[in-house]
Short mmCIF file of C-alpha atoms and ligand atoms in Angstrom, two decimals:
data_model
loop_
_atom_site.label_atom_id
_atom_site.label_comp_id
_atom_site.label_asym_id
_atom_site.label_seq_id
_atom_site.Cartn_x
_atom_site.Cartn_y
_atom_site.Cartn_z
CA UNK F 1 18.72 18.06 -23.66
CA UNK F 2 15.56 17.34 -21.25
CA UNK F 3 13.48 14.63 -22.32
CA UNK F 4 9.58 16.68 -21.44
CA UNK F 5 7.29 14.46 -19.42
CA UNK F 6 3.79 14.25 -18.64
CA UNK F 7 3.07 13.98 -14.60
CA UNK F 8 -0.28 13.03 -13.47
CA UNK F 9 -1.21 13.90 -9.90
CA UNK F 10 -4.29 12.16 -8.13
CA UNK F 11 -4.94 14.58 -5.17
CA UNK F 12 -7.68 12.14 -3.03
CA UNK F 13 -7.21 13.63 0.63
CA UNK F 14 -5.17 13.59 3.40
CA UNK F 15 -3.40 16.12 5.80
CA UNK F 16 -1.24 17.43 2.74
CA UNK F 17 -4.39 19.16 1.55
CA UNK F 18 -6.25 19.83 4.63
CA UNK F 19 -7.72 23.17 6.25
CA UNK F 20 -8.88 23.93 9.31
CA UNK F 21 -12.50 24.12 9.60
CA UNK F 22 -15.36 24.36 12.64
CA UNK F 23 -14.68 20.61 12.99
CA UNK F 24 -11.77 20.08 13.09
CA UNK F 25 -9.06 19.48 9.99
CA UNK F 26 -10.64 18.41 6.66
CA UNK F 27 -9.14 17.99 3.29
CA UNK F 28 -9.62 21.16 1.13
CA UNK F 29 -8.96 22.16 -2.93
CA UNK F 30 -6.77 25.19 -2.20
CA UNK F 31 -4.24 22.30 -2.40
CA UNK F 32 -4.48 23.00 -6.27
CA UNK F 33 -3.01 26.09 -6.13
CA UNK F 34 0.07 24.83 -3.59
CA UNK F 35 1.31 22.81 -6.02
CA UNK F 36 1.38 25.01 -9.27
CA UNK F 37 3.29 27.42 -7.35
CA UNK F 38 5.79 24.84 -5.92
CA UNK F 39 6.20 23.57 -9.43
CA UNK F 40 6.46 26.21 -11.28
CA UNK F 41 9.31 27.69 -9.49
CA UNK F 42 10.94 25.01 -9.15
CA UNK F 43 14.16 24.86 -12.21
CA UNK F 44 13.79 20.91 -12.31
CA UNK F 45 10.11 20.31 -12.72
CA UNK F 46 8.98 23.77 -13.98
CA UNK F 47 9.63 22.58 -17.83
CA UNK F 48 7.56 19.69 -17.13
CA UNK F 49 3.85 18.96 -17.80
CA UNK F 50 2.68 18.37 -14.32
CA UNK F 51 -1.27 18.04 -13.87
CA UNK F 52 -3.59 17.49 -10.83
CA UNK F 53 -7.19 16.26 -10.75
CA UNK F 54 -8.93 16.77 -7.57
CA UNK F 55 -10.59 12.95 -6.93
CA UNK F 56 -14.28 14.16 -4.89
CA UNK F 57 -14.72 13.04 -2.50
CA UNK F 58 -11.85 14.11 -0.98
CA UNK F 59 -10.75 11.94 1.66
CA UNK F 60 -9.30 11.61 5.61
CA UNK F 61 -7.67 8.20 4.40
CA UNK F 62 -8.94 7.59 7.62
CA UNK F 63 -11.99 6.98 5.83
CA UNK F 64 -10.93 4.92 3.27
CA UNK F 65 -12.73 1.49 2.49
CA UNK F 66 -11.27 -1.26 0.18
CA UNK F 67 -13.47 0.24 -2.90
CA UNK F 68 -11.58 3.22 -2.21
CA UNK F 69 -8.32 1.21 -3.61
CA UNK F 70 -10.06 -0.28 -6.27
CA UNK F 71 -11.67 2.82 -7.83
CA UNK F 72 -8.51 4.41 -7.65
CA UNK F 73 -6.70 1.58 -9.41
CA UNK F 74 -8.99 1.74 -11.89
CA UNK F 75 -8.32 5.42 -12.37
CA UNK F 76 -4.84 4.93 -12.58
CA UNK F 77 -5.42 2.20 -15.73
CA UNK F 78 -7.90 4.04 -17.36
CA UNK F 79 -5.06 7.40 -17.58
CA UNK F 80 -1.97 5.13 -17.75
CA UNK F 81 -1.24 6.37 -21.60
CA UNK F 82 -2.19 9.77 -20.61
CA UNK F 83 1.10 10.49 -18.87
CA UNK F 84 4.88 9.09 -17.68
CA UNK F 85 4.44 8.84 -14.42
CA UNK F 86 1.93 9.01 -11.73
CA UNK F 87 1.55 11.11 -8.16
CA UNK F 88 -1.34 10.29 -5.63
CA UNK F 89 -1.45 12.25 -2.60
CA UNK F 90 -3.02 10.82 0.07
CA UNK F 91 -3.21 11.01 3.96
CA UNK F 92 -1.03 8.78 5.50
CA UNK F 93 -3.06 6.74 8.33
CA UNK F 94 -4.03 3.96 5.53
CA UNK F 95 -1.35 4.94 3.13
CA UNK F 96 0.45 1.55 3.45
CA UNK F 97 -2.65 -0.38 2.59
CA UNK F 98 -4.01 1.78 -0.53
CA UNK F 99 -0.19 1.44 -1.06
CA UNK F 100 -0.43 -2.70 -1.11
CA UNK F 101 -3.49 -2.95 -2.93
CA UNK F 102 -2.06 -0.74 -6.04
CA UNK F 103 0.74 -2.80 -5.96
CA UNK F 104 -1.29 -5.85 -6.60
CA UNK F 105 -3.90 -3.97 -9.10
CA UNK F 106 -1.47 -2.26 -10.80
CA UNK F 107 0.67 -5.19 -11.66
CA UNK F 108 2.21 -4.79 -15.50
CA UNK F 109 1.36 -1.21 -15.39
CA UNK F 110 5.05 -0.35 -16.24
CA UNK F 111 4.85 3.33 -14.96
CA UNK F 112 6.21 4.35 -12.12
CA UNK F 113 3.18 5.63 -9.13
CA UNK F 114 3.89 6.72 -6.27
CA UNK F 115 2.20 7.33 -3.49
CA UNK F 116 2.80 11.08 -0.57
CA UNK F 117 0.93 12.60 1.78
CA UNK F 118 2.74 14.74 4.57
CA UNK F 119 2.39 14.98 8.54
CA UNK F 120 1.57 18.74 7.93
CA UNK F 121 -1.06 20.50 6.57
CA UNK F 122 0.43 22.66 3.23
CA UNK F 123 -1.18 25.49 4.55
CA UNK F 124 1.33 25.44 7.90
CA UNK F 125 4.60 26.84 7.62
CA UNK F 126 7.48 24.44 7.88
CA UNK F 127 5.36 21.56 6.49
CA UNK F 128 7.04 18.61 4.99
CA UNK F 129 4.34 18.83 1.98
CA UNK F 130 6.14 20.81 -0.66
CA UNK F 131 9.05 18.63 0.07
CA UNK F 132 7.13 15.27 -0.30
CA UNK F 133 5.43 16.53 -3.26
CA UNK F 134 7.96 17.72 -5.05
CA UNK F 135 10.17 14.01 -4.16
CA UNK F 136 7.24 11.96 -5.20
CA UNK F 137 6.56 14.12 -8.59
CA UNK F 138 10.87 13.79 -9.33
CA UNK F 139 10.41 9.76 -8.69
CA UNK F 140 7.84 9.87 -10.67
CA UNK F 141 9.64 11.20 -13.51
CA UNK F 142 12.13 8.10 -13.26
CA UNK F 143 11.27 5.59 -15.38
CA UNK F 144 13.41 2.66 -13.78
CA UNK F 145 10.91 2.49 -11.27
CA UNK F 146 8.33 0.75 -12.63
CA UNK F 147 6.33 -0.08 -9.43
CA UNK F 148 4.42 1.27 -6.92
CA UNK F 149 6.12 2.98 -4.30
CA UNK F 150 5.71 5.85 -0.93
CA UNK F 151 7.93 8.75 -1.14
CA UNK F 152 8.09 10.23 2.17
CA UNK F 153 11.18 12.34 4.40
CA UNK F 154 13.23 12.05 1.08
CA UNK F 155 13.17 8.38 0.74
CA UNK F 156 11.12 6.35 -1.46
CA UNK F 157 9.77 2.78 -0.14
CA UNK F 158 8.19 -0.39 -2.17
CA UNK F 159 4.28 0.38 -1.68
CA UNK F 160 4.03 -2.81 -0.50
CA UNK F 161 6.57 -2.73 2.04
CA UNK F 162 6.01 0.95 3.72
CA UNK F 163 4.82 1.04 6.67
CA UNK F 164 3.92 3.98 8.87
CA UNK F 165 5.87 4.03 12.36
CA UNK F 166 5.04 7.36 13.88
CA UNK F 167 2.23 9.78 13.89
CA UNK F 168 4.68 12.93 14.32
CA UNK F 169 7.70 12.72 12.63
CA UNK F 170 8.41 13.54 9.23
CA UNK F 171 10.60 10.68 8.58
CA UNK F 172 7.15 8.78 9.05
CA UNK F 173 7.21 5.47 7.01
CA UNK F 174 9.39 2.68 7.49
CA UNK F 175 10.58 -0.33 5.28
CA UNK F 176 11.68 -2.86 7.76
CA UNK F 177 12.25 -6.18 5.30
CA UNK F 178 13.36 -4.04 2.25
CA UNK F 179 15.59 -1.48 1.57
CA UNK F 180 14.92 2.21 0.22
CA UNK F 181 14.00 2.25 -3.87
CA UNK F 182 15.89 5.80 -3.80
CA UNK F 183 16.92 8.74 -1.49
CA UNK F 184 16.54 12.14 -2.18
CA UNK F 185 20.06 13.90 -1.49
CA UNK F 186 21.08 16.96 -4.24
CA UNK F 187 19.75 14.70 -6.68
CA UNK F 188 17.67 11.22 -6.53
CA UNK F 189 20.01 8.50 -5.72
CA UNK F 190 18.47 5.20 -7.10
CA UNK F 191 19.24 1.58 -5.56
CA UNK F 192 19.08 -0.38 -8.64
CA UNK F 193 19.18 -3.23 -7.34
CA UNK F 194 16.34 -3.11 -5.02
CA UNK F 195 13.94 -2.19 -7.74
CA UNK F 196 11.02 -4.93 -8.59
CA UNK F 197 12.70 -7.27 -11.33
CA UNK F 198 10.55 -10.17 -12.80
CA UNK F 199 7.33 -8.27 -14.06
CA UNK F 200 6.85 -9.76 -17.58
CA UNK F 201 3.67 -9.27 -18.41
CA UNK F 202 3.80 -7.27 -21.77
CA UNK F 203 2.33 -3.92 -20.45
CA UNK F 204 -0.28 -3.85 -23.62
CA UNK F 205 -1.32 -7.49 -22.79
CA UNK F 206 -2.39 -6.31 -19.23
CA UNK F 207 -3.87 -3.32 -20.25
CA UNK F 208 -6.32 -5.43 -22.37
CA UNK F 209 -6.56 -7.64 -20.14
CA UNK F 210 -8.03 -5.50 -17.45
CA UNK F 211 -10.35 -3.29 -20.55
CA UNK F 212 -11.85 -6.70 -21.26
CA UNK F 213 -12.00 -8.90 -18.39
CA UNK F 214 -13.64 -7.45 -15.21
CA UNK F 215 -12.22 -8.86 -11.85
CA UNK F 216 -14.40 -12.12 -10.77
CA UNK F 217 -15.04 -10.13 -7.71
CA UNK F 218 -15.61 -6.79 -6.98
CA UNK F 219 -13.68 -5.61 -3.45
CA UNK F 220 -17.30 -4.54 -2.32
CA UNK F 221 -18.42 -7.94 -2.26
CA UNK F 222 -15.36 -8.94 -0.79
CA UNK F 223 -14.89 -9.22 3.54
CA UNK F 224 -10.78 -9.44 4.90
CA UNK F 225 -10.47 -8.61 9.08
CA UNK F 226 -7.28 -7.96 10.78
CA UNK F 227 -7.25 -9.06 14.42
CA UNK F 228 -4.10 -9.40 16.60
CA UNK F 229 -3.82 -11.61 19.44
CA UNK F 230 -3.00 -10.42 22.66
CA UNK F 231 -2.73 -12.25 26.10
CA UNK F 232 -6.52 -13.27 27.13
CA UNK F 233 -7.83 -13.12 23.65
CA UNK F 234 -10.79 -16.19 23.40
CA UNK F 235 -11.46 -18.32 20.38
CA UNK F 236 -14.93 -16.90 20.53
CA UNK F 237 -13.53 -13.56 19.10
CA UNK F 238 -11.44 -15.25 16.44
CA UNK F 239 -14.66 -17.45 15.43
CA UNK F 240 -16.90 -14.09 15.55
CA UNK F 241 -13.82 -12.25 13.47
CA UNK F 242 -14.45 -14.81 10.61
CA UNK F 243 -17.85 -14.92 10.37
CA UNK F 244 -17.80 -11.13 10.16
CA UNK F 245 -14.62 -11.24 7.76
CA UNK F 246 -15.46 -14.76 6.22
CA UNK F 247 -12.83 -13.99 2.85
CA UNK F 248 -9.99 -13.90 5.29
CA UNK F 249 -8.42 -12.94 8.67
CA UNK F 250 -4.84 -11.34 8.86
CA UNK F 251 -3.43 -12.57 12.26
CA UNK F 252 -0.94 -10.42 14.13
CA UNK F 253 0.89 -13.58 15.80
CA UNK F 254 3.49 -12.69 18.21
CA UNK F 255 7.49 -11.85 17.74
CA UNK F 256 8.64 -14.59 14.80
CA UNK F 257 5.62 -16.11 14.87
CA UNK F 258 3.87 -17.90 17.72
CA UNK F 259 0.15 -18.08 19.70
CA UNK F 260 -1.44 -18.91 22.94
CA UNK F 261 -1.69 -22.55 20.95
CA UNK F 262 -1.86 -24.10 24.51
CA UNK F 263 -5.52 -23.28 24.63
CA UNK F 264 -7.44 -25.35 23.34
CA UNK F 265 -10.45 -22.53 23.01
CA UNK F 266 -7.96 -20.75 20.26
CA UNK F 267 -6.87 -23.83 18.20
CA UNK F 268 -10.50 -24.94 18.09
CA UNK F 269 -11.38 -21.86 17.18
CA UNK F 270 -8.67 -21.85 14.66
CA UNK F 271 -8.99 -25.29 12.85
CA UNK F 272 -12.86 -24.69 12.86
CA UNK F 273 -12.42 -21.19 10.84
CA UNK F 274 -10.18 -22.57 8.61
CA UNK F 275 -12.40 -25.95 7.65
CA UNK F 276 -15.18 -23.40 6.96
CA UNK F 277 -13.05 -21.72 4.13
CA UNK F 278 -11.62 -19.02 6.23
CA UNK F 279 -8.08 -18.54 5.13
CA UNK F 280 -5.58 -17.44 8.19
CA UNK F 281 -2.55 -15.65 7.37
CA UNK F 282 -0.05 -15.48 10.38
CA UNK F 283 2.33 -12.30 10.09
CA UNK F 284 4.56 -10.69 12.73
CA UNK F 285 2.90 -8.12 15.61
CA UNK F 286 6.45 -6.58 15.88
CA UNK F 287 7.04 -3.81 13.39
CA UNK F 288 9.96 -5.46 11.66
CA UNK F 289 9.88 -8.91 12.07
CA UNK F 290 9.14 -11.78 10.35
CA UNK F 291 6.86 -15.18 10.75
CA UNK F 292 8.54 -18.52 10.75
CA UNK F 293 6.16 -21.06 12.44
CA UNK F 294 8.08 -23.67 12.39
CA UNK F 295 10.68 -22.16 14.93
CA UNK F 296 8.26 -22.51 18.17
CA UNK F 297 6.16 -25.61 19.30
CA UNK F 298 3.59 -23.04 19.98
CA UNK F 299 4.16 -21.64 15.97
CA UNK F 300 4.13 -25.17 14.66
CA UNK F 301 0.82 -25.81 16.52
CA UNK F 302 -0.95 -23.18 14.79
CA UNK F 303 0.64 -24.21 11.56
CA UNK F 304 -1.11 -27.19 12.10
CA UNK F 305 -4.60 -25.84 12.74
CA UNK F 306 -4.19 -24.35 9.43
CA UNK F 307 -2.71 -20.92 10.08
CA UNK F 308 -0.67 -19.82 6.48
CA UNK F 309 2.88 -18.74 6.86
CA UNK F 310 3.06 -14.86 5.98
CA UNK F 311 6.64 -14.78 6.74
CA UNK F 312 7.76 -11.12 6.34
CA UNK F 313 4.64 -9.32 4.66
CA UNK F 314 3.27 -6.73 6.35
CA UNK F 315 -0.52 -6.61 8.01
CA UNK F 316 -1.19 -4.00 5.72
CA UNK F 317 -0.02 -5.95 2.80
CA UNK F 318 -1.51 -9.20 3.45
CA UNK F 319 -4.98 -7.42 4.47
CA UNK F 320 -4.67 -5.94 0.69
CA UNK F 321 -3.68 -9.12 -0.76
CA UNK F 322 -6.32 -11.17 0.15
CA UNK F 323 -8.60 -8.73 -1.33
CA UNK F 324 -6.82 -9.16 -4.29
CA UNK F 325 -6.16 -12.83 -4.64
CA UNK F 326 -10.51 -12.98 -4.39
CA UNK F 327 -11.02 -10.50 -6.85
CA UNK F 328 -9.00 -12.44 -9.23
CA UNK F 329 -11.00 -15.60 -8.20
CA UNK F 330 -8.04 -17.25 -6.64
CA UNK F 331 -9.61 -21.17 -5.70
CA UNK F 332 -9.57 -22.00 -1.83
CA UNK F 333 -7.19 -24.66 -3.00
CA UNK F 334 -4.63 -22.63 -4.25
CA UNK F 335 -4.85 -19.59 -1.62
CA UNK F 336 -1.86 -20.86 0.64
CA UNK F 337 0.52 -21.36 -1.94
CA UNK F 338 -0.33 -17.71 -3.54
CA UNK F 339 0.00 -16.24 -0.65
CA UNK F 340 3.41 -17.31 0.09
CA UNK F 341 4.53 -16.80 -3.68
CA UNK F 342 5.28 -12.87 -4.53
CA UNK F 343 3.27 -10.57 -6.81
CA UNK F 344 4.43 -7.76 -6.51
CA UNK F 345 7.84 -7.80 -4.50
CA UNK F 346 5.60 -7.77 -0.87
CA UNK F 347 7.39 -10.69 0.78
CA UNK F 348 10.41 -12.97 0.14
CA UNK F 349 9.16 -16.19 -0.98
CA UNK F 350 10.10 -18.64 1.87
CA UNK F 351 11.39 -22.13 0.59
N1 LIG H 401 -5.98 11.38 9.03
C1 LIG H 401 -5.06 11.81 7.99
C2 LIG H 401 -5.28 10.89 6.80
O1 LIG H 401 -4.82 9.80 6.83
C3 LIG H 401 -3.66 11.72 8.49
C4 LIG H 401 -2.59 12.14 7.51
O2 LIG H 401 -2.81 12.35 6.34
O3 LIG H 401 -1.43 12.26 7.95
O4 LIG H 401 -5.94 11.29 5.86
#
């Protein structure tokens, strides 16, 4: 007999909800509607207790700021008894990082959340959002997958290691340092053995734990940048990145890992940002790709100016987890070392 479960969908924006309007496409409520029709009819979920709250404002994710990921996280703890898994729809342009920075926040929540969107509006025929949906909400009902994940063109992705490689196809996201979680074929095929093993934090613990102790630091008070280097770039731009991201830069370095360290403008520039408690992280420009700075003189040389290793995280993961490792009050002292160790299954641990 069916086991009856409780699905909780967060609609916050996106494409997958939007309508057209005077200015252009903007996400709309009639989304609602959508989705009790597509899961009503369908034999699978229609038994099910599937509910959707509308989050206002909705959202292009587009528009999405780092408070954006911690509200929602907070959402998500505050209804984690309420239901067996969780849905949040969201537009796919920032997906990857609201993806990351669950991942992190959402550590010990023991429920499986995952995160769709779709290229097309719902409202267009031949959209890919009925599809997604429906994928995300029958992951969601799995409860071996305890982590936070991306459901999108019938595959599901670690959050933390999606990353969106094309703005027009439906197979959108990518996972280019871990395998699929699952596949959608006639039924949900799930790869055991690339699910997220290791969490032991007792789920109640952590649930306490974040009712009682509020993060040290909220993300609003909180300042990451993302720059990538790029023939010509001047240490001036990397010393006025810092000072207007002074809790951390994510640096896109080149290929596996290496910078214009031949200039003495950058590695100035470098060392300086880092002795005024600017933490660097180094990961890959290339879509799939990872960082090893030891492997070129010109890697090594921005190793030694200070630059931290990100090996095969993402830019949108690293960007998150620096937000997260302040708002846990991480100590300068410690920073390297927890960004190279894994929280949540976003980078293999190099030795
Ligand atoms: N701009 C939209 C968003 O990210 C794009 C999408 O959803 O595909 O909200």
């Amino acid at each position: 007999m069916m086991t009856l479960k409780t699905i909780r969908i967060l609609y916050v924006g996106g494409t997958i909800g939007m309508e057209q309007t005077p200015s252009g496409y903007a996400p709309a409520t009639s989304l609602v509607h959508r989705i009790a029709t597509w899961t009503t009819t369908h034999p699978q979920l229609a038994p099910h207790d599937i509910q959707v709250e509308v989050c206002e404002p909705l959202l292009d994710s587009a528009n999405a700021v780092p408070m954006d990921w911690s509200r929602l996280a907070s959402r998500l703890w505050a209804q984690r008894d309420s239901a067996d898994g969780f849905v949040v729809l969201h537009g796919t342009d920032t997906m990857a990082y609201t993806a990351s920075a669950l991942s992190f926040l959402l550590k010990g929540f023991g429920k499986p959340v995952v995160v769709t969107g779709s290229q097309l509006p719902a409202s267009i025929p031949h959209s890919d959002a009925e599809g997604n949906t429906l994928g995300a909400i029958t992951c969601a009902l799995e409860p071996r997958i305890k982590e936070v994940t991306i459901f999108f063109g019938k595959r599901l992705l670690r959050g933390n290691r999606a990353r969106k490689r094309c703005s027009e196809a439906f197979d959108s996201f990518g996972s280019p340092h871990w395998p699929a979680l699952a596949e959608m074929r006639e039924q949900l095929v799930v790869n055991v053995a690339g699910l997220l093993k290791g969490d032991k934090t007792p789920v109640k613990a952590t649930l306490k734990a974040k009712v009682q102790t509020p993060a040290t630091r909220s993300f609003d008070t909180i300042s990451v940048g993302l720059l990538k280097l790029f023939p010509g770039i001047s240490g001036d731009l990397i010393a006025a990145a810092a000072r207007i991201h002074p809790d951390g830069l994510v640096l896109e370095l080149y290929g596996a890992g290496a910078g214009p360290a031949a200039d003495p403008d950058i590695t100035t520039a470098l060392r300086e940002v880092v002795a005024r408690g600017t933490p660097i992280v180094g990961v890959s420009q290339s879509y799939s790709g990872k960082v090893d700075l030891a492997v070129y003189e010109a890697g090594q040389a921005l190793a030694a100016c200070g630059v931290i290793d990100g090996g095969d995280l993402s830019a949108e993961a690293g960007l998150a987890k620096i937000y997260y490792l302040h708002s846990i009050g991480t100590a300068p002292a410690k920073f390297a070392e927890a960004m190279r160790n894994s929280i949540a299954g976003e980078l293999c641990p190099t030795a």
